[in-house]
Tab-separated table of C-alpha atoms (C1' of nucleotides) in Angstrom:
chain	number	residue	atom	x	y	z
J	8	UNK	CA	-57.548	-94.204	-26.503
J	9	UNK	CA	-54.293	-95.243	-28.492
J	10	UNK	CA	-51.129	-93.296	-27.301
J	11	UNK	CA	-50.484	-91.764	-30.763
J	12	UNK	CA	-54.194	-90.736	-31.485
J	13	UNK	CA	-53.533	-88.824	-27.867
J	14	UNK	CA	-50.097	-87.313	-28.493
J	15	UNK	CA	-51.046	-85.963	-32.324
J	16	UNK	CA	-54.410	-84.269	-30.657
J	17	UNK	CA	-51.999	-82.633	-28.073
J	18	UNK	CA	-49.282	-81.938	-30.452
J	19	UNK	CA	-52.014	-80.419	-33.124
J	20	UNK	CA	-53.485	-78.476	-30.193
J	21	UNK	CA	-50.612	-77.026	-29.074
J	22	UNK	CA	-49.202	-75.960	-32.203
J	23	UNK	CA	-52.258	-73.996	-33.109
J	24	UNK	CA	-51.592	-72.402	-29.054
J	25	UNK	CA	-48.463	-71.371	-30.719
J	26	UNK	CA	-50.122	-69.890	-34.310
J	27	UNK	CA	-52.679	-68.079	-32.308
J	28	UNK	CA	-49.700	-66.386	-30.828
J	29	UNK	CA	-48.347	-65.577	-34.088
J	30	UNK	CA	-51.264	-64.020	-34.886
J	31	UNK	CA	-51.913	-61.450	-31.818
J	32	UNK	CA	-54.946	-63.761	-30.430
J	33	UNK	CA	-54.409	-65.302	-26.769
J	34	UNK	CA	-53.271	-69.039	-26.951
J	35	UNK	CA	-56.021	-70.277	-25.342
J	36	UNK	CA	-58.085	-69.031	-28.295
J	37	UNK	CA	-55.826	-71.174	-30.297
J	38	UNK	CA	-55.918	-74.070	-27.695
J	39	UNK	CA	-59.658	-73.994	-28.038
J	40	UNK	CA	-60.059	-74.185	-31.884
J	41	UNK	CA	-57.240	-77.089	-31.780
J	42	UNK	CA	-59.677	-78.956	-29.645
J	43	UNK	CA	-62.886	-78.512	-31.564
J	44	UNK	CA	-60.998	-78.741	-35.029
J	45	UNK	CA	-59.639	-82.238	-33.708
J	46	UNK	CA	-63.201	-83.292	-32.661
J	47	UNK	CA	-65.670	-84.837	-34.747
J	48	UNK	CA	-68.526	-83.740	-32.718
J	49	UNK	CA	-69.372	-80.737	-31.125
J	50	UNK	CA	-68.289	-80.262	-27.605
J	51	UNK	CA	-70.188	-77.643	-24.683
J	52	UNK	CA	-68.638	-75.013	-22.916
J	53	UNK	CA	-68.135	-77.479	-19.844
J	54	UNK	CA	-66.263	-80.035	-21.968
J	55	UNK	CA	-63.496	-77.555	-23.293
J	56	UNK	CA	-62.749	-76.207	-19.788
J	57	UNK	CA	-62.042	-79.868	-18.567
J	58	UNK	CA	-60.459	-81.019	-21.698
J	59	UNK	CA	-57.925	-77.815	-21.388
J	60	UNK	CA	-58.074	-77.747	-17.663
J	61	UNK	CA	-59.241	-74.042	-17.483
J	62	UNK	CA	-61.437	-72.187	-15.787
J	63	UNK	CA	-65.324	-71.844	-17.561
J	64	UNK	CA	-65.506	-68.192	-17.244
J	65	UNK	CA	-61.880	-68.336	-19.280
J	66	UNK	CA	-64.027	-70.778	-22.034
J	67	UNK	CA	-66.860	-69.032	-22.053
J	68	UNK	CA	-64.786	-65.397	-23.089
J	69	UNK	CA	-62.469	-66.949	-25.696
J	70	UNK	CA	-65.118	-69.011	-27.558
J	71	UNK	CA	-67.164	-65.876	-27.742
J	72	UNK	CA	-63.932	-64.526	-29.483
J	73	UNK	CA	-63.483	-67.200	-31.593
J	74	UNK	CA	-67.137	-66.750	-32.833
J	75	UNK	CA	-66.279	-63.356	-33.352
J	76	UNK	CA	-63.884	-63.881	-35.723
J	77	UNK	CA	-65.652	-66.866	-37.457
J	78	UNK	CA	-63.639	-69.322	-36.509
J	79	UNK	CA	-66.345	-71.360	-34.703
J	80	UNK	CA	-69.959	-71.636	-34.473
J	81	UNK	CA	-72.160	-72.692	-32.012
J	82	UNK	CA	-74.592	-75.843	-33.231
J	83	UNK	CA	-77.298	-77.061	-32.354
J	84	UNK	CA	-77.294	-80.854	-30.398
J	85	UNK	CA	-80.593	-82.161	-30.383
J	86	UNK	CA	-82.105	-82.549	-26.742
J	87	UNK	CA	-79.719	-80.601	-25.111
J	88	UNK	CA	-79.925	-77.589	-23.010
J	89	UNK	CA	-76.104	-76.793	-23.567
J	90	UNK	CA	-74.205	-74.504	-26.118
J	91	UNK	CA	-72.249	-76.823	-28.833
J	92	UNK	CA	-69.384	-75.270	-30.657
J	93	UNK	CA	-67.304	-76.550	-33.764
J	94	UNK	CA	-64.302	-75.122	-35.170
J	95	UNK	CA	-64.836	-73.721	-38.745
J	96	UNK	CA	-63.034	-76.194	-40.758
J	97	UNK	CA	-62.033	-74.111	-43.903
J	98	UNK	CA	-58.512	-73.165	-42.444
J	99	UNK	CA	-58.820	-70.363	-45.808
J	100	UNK	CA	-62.059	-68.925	-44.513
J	101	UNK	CA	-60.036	-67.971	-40.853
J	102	UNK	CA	-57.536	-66.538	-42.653
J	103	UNK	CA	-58.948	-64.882	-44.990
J	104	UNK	CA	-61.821	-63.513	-42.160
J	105	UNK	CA	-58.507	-62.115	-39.505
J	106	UNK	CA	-56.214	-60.921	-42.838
J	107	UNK	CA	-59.053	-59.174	-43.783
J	108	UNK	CA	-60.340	-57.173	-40.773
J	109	UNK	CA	-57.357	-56.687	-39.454
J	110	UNK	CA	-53.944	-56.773	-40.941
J	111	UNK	CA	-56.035	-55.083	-44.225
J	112	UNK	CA	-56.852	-51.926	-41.640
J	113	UNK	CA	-53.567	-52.036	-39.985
J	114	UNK	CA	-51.790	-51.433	-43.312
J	115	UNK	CA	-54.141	-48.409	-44.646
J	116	UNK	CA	-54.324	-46.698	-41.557
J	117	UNK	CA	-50.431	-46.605	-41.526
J	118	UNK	CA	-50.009	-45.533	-45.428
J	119	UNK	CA	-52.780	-42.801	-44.336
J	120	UNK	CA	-50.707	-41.753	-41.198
J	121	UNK	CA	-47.241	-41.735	-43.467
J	122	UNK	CA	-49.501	-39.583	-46.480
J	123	UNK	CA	-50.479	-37.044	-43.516
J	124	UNK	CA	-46.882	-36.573	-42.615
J	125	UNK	CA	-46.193	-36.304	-46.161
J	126	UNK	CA	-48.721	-33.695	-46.699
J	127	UNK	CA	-47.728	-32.193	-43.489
J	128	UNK	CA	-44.220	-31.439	-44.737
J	129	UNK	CA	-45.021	-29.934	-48.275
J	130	UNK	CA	-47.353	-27.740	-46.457
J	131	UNK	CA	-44.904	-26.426	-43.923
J	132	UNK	CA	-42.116	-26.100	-46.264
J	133	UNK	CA	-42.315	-22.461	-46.445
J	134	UNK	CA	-41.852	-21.749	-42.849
J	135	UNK	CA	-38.629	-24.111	-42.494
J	136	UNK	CA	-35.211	-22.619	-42.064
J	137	UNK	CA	-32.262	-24.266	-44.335
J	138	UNK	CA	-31.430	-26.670	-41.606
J	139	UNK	CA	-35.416	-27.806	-40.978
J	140	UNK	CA	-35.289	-27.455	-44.859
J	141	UNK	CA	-32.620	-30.741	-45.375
J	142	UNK	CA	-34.121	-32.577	-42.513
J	143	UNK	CA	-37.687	-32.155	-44.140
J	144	UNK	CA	-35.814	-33.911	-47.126
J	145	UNK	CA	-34.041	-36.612	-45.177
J	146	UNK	CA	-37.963	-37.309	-43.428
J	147	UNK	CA	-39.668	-37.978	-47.049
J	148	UNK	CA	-36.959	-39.807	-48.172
J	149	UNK	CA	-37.623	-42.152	-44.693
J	150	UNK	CA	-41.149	-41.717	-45.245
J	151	UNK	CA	-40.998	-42.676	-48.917
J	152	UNK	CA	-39.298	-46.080	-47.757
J	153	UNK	CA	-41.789	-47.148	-45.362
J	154	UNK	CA	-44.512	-46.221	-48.044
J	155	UNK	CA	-42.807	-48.458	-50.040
J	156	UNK	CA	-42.970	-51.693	-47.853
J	157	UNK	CA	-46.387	-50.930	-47.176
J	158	UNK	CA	-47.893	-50.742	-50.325
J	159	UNK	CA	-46.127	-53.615	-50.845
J	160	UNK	CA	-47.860	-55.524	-47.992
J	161	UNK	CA	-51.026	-53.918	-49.359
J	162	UNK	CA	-50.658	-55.299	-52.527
J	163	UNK	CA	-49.853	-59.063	-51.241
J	164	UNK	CA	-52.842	-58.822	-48.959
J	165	UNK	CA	-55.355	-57.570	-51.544
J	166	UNK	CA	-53.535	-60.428	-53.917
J	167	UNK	CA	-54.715	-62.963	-51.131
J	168	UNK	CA	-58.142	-61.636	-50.201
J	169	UNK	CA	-59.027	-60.695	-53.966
J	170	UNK	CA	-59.025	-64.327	-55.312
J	171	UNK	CA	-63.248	-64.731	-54.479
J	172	UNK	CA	-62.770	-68.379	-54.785
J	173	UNK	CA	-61.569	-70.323	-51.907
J	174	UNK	CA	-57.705	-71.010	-52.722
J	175	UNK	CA	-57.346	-74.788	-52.726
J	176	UNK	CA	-53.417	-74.627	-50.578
J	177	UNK	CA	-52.263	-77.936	-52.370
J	178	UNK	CA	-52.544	-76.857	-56.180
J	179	UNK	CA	-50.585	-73.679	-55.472
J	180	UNK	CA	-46.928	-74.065	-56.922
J	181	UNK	CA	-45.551	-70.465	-57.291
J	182	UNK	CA	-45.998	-67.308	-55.413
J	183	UNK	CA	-44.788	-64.618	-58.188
J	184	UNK	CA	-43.684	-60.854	-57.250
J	185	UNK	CA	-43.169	-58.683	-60.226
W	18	UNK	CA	-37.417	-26.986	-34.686
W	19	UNK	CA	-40.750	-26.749	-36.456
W	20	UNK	CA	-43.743	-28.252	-35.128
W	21	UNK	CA	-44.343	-30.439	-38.350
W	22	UNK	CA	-40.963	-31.461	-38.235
W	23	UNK	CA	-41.807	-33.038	-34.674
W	24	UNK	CA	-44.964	-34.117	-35.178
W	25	UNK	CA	-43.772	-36.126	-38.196
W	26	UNK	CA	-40.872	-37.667	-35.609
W	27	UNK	CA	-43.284	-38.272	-33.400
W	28	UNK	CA	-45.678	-40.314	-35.204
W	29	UNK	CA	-43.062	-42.663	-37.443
W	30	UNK	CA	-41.647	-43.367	-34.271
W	31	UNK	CA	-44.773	-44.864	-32.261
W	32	UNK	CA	-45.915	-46.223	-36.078
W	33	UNK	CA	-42.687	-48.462	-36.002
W	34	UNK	CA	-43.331	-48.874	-31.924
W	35	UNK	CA	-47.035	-50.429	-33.486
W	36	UNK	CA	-45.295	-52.339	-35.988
W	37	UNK	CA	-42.274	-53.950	-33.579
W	38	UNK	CA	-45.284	-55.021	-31.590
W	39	UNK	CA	-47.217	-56.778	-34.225
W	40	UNK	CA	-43.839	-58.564	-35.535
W	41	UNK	CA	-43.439	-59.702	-32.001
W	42	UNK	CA	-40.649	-57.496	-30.575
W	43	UNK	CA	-40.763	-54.978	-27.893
W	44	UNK	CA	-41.865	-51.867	-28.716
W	45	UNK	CA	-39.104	-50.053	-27.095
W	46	UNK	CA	-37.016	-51.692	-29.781
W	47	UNK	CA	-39.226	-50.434	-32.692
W	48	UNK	CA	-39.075	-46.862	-30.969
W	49	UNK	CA	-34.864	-46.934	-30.965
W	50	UNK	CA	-34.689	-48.218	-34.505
W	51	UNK	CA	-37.530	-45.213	-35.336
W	52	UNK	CA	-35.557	-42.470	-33.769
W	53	UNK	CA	-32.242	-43.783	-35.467
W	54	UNK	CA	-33.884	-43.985	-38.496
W	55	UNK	CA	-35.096	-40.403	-38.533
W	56	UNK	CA	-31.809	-38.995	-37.361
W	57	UNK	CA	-29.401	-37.990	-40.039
W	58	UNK	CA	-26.258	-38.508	-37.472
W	59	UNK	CA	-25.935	-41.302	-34.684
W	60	UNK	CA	-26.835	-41.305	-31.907
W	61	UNK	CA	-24.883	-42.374	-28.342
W	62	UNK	CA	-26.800	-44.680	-25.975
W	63	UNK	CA	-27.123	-41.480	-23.979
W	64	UNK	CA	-29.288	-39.528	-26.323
W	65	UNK	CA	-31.686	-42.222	-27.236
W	66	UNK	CA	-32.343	-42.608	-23.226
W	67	UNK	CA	-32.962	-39.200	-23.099
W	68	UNK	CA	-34.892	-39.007	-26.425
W	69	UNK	CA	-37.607	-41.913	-25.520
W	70	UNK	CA	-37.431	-41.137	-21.932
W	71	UNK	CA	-36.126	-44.492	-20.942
W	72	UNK	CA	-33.519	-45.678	-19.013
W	73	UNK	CA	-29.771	-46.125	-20.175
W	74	UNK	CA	-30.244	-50.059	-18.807
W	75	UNK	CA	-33.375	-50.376	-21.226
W	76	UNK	CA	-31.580	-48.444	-23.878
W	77	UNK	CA	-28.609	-50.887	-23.584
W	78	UNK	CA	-30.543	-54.083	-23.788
W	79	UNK	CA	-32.535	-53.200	-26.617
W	80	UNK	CA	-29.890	-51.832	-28.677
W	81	UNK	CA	-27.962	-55.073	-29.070
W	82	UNK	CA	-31.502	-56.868	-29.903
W	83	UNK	CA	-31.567	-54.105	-32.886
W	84	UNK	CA	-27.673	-55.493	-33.606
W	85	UNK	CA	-28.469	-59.188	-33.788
W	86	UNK	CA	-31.285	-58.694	-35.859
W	87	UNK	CA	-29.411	-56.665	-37.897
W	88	UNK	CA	-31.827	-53.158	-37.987
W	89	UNK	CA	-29.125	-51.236	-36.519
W	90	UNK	CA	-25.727	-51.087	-36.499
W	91	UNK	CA	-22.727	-49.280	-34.380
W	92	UNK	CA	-20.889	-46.316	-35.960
W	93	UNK	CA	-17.864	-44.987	-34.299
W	94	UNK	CA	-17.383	-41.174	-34.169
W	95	UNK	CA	-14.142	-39.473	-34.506
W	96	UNK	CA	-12.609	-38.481	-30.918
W	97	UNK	CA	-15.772	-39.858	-29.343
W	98	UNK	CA	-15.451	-42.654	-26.766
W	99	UNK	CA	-18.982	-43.120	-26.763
W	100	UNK	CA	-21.162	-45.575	-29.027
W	101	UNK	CA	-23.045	-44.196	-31.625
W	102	UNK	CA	-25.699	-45.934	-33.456
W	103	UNK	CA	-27.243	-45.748	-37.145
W	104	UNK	CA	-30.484	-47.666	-38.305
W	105	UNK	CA	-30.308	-50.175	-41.268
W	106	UNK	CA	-31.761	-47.686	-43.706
W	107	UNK	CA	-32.865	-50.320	-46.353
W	108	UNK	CA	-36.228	-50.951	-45.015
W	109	UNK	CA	-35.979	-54.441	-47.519
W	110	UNK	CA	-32.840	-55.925	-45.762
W	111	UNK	CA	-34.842	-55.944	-41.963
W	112	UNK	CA	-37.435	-57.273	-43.183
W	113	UNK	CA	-35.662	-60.071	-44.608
W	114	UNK	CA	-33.572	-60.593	-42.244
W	115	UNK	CA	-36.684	-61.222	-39.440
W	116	UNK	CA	-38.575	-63.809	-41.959
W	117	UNK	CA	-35.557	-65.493	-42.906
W	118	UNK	CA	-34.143	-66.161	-39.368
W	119	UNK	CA	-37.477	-66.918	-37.420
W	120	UNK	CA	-40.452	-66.832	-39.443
W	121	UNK	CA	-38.783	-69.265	-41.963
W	122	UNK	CA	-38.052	-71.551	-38.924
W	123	UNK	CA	-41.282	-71.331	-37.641
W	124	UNK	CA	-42.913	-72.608	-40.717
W	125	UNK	CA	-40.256	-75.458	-40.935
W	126	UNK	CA	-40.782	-76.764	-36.878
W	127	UNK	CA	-44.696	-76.732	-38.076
W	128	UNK	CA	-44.120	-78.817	-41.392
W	129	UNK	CA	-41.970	-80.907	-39.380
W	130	UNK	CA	-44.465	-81.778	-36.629
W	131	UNK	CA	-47.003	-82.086	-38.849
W	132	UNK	CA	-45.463	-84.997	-41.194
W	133	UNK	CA	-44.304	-86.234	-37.484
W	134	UNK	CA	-47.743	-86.091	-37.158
W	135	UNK	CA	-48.594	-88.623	-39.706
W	136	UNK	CA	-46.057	-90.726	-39.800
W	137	UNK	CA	-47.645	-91.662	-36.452
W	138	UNK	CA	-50.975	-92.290	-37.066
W	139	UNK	CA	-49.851	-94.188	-40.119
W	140	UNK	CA	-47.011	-96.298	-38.006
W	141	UNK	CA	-50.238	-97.289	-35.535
W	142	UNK	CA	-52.481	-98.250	-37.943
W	143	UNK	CA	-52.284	-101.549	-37.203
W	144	UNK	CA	-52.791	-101.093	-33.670
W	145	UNK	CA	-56.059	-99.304	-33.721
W	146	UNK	CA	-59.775	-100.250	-32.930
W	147	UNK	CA	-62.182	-99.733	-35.991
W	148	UNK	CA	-63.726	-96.687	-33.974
W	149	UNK	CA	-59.675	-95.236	-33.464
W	150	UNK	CA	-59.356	-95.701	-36.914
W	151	UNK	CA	-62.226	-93.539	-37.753
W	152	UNK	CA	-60.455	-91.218	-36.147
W	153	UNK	CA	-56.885	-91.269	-36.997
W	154	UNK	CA	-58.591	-90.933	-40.740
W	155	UNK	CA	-60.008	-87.446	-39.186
W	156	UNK	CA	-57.049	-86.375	-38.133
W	157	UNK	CA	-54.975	-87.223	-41.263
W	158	UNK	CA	-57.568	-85.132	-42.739
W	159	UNK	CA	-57.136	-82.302	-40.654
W	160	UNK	CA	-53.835	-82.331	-40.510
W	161	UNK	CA	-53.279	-82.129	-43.948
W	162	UNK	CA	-55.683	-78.973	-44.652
W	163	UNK	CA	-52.707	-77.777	-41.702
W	164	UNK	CA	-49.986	-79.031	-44.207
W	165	UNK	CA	-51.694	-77.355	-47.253
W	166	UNK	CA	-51.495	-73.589	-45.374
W	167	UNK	CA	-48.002	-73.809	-43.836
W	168	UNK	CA	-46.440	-75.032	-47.144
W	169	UNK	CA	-48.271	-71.912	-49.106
W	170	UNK	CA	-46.793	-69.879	-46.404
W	171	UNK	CA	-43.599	-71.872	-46.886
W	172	UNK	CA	-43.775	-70.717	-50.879
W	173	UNK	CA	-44.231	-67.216	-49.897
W	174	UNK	CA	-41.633	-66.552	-47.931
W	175	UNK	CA	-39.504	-68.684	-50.111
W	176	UNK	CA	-40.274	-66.173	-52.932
W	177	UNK	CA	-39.892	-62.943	-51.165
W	178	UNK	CA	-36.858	-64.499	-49.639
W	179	UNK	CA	-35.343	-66.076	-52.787
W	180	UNK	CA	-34.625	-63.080	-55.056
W	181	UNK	CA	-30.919	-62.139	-54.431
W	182	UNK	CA	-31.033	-58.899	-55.075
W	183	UNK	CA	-33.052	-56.133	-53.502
W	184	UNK	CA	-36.643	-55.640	-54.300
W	185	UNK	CA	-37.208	-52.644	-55.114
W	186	UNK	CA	-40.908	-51.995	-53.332
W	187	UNK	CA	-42.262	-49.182	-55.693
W	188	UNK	CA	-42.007	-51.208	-59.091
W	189	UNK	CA	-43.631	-54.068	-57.970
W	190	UNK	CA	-47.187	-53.864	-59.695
W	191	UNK	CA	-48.218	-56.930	-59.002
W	192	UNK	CA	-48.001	-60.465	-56.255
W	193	UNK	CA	-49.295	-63.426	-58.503
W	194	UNK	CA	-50.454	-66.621	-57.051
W	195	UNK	CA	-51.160	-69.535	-58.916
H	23	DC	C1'	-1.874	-48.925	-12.423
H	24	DA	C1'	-5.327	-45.579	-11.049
H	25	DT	C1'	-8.766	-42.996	-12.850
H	26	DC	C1'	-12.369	-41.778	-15.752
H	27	DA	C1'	-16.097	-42.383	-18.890
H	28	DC	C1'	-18.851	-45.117	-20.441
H	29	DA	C1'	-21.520	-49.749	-21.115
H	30	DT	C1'	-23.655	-53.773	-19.133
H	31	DT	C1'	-26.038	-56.500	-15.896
H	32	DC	C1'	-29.620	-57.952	-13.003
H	33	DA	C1'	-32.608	-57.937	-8.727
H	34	DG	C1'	-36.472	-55.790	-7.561
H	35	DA	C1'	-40.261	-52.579	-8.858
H	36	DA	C1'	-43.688	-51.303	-11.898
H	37	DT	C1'	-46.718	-52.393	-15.199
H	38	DG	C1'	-49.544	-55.232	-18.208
H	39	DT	C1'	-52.020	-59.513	-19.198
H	40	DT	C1'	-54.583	-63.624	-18.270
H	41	DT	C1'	-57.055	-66.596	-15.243
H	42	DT	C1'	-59.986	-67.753	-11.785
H	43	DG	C1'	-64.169	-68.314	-9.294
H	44	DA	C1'	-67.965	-66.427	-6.964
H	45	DA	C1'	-71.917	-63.695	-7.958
H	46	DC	C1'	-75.277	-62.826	-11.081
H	47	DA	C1'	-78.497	-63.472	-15.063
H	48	DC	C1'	-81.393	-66.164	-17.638
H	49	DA	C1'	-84.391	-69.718	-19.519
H	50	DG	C1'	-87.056	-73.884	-19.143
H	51	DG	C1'	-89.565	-77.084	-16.400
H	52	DA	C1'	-92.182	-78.472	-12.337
P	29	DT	C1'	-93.437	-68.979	-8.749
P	30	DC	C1'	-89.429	-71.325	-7.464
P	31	DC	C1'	-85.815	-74.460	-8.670
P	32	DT	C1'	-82.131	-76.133	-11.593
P	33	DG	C1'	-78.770	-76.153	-14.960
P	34	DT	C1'	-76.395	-73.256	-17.745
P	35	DG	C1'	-73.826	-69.014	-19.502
P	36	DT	C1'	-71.739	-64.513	-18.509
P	37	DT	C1'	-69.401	-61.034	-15.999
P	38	DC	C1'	-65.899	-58.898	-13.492
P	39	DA	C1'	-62.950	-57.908	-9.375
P	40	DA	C1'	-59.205	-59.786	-7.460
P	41	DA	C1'	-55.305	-62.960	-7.802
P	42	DA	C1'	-51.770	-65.068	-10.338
P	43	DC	C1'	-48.675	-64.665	-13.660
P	44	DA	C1'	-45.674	-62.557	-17.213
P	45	DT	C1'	-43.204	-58.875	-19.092
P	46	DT	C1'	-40.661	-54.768	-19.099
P	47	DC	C1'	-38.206	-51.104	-16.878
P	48	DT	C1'	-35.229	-48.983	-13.626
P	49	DG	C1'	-31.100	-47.763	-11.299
P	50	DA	C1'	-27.399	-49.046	-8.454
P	51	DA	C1'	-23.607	-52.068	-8.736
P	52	DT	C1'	-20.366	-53.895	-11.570
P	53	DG	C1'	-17.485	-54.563	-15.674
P	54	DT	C1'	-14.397	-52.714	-19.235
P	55	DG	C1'	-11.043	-50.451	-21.635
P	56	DA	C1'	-8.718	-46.214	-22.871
P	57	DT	C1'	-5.633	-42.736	-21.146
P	58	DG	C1'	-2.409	-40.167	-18.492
DNA sequence: CATCACATTCAGAATGTTTTGAACACAGGA
DNA sequence: TCCTGTGTTCAAAACATTCTGAATGTGATG
């Protein structure tokens, strides 16, 4: 195979190592997709661990991830025994699927966490001496801050993940707060 | 002090340990800036070991991360030899300063490898079988459904980054694509 | 310039995470 | 039923990260 074919594959491979980082996932989650979403065919269990040079029981745990969060499927190769996995292809669908079971959650469990302490302080207001009294004050003005950036991140995310259509990348030319 | 008053502590302070974490820094770190941010006056490097429960070494360390990334900053107390620390109180200005200075960068090294990418496929050409071809036209697809997402996420942070002044999180209604 | 009060550093310990590989489970075919 | 090829599991090992605390550095002060 032709050097540059080789060093793009690796290149491509490792970068999406790197994303899957990013994102909270192991790289060899990332590793793996990189390999099937650089493959035209479907590749078994047996071909990822020699391609990446790890262990089978290591594959075999980090595809089942992967099909976890949709971003591969197992197919079906006609005549063979073996499992066959592709990468989902529709890089919009993966983020959408982790954005949206995850980071979505993350977000409204803290904005329900900052409304307890919120609700917390009105309610023990009468109990506070002057001194707990300002530094109840000083805590919802924090509070109130964090809100804030939250709903803000809840707002971009729901922005993303609202659009039902798949969001073709290229034709996007502005990204508008206001 | 009042229980609610603690409890309140408590919990923004492991919420912003949780969030350090999922931007990638140590949670330790997220735990300083959360006690400095819900502490009216500074605090020495002594309290905030004593405080988290850490030691002054840790304390140390992860203080001057806070400084370089700009989320807290050193105060200096009248007739006190000691350091004394505040948090960056505008929530905004952190943030910003963490996607300009890495996430911004990150997006740029991918764009960057990516059009590396195809400038060497495209340089080979010549040089390729007909099946190699096949698949250097693969890979130029993939590649640029890779392109496609990091220059949307390239626009996004552009946008949040590019307004000079401060956003001010609780009028923003809306986060337009299109 | 010696002392004191603090901050910083870093080797080693503690802890957390990921990987491996051997054992096991399972399904299909003989 | 037993064998064979495959996938899964999980305890232990390898590896990575983070923390500690004693040693060291630093600078202000008498």
């Amino acid at each position: 195979m032709h050097s540059s074919l080789l060093a793009v594959n690796e290149s491509t491979v490792s970068g999406l190592g790197r994303l899957a980082r990013f994102f909270g996932f192991s790289e060899v989650m990332g590793r793996l997709y990189g390999t099937l979403l650089m493959n035209p065919e479907p590749l078994s269990l047996d071909d990822l661990a020699e391609t990446l040079e790890i262990s089978k029981g290591s594959v075999s745990m980090n595809m089942r991830s992967l099909e976890r969060w949709g971003m591969a499927k197992e197919v079906w190769v006609r005549g063979e025994r073996k499992k066959y996995y592709t990468a989902e292809p529709d890089f919009w669908q993966v983020i959408r699927n982790v954005l949206s079971s995850r980071e979505q959650r993350e977000v409204q469990v803290a904005l329900h966490v900052l409304r307890d302490s919120i609700d917390k302080l009105r309610a023990a207001e009468v109990e506070l001496t002057p001194e707990e009294r300002a530094l109840a004050v000083f805590y919802l003005e924090r509070i109130g801050d964090l809100q804030s950036f939250f709903q803000f991140a809840q707002l971009a995310l729901g922005t993303i993940l609202g659009s039902e259509e798949t969001i073709n990348f290229d034709t996007i030319t502005k990204v508008e707060i206001g």
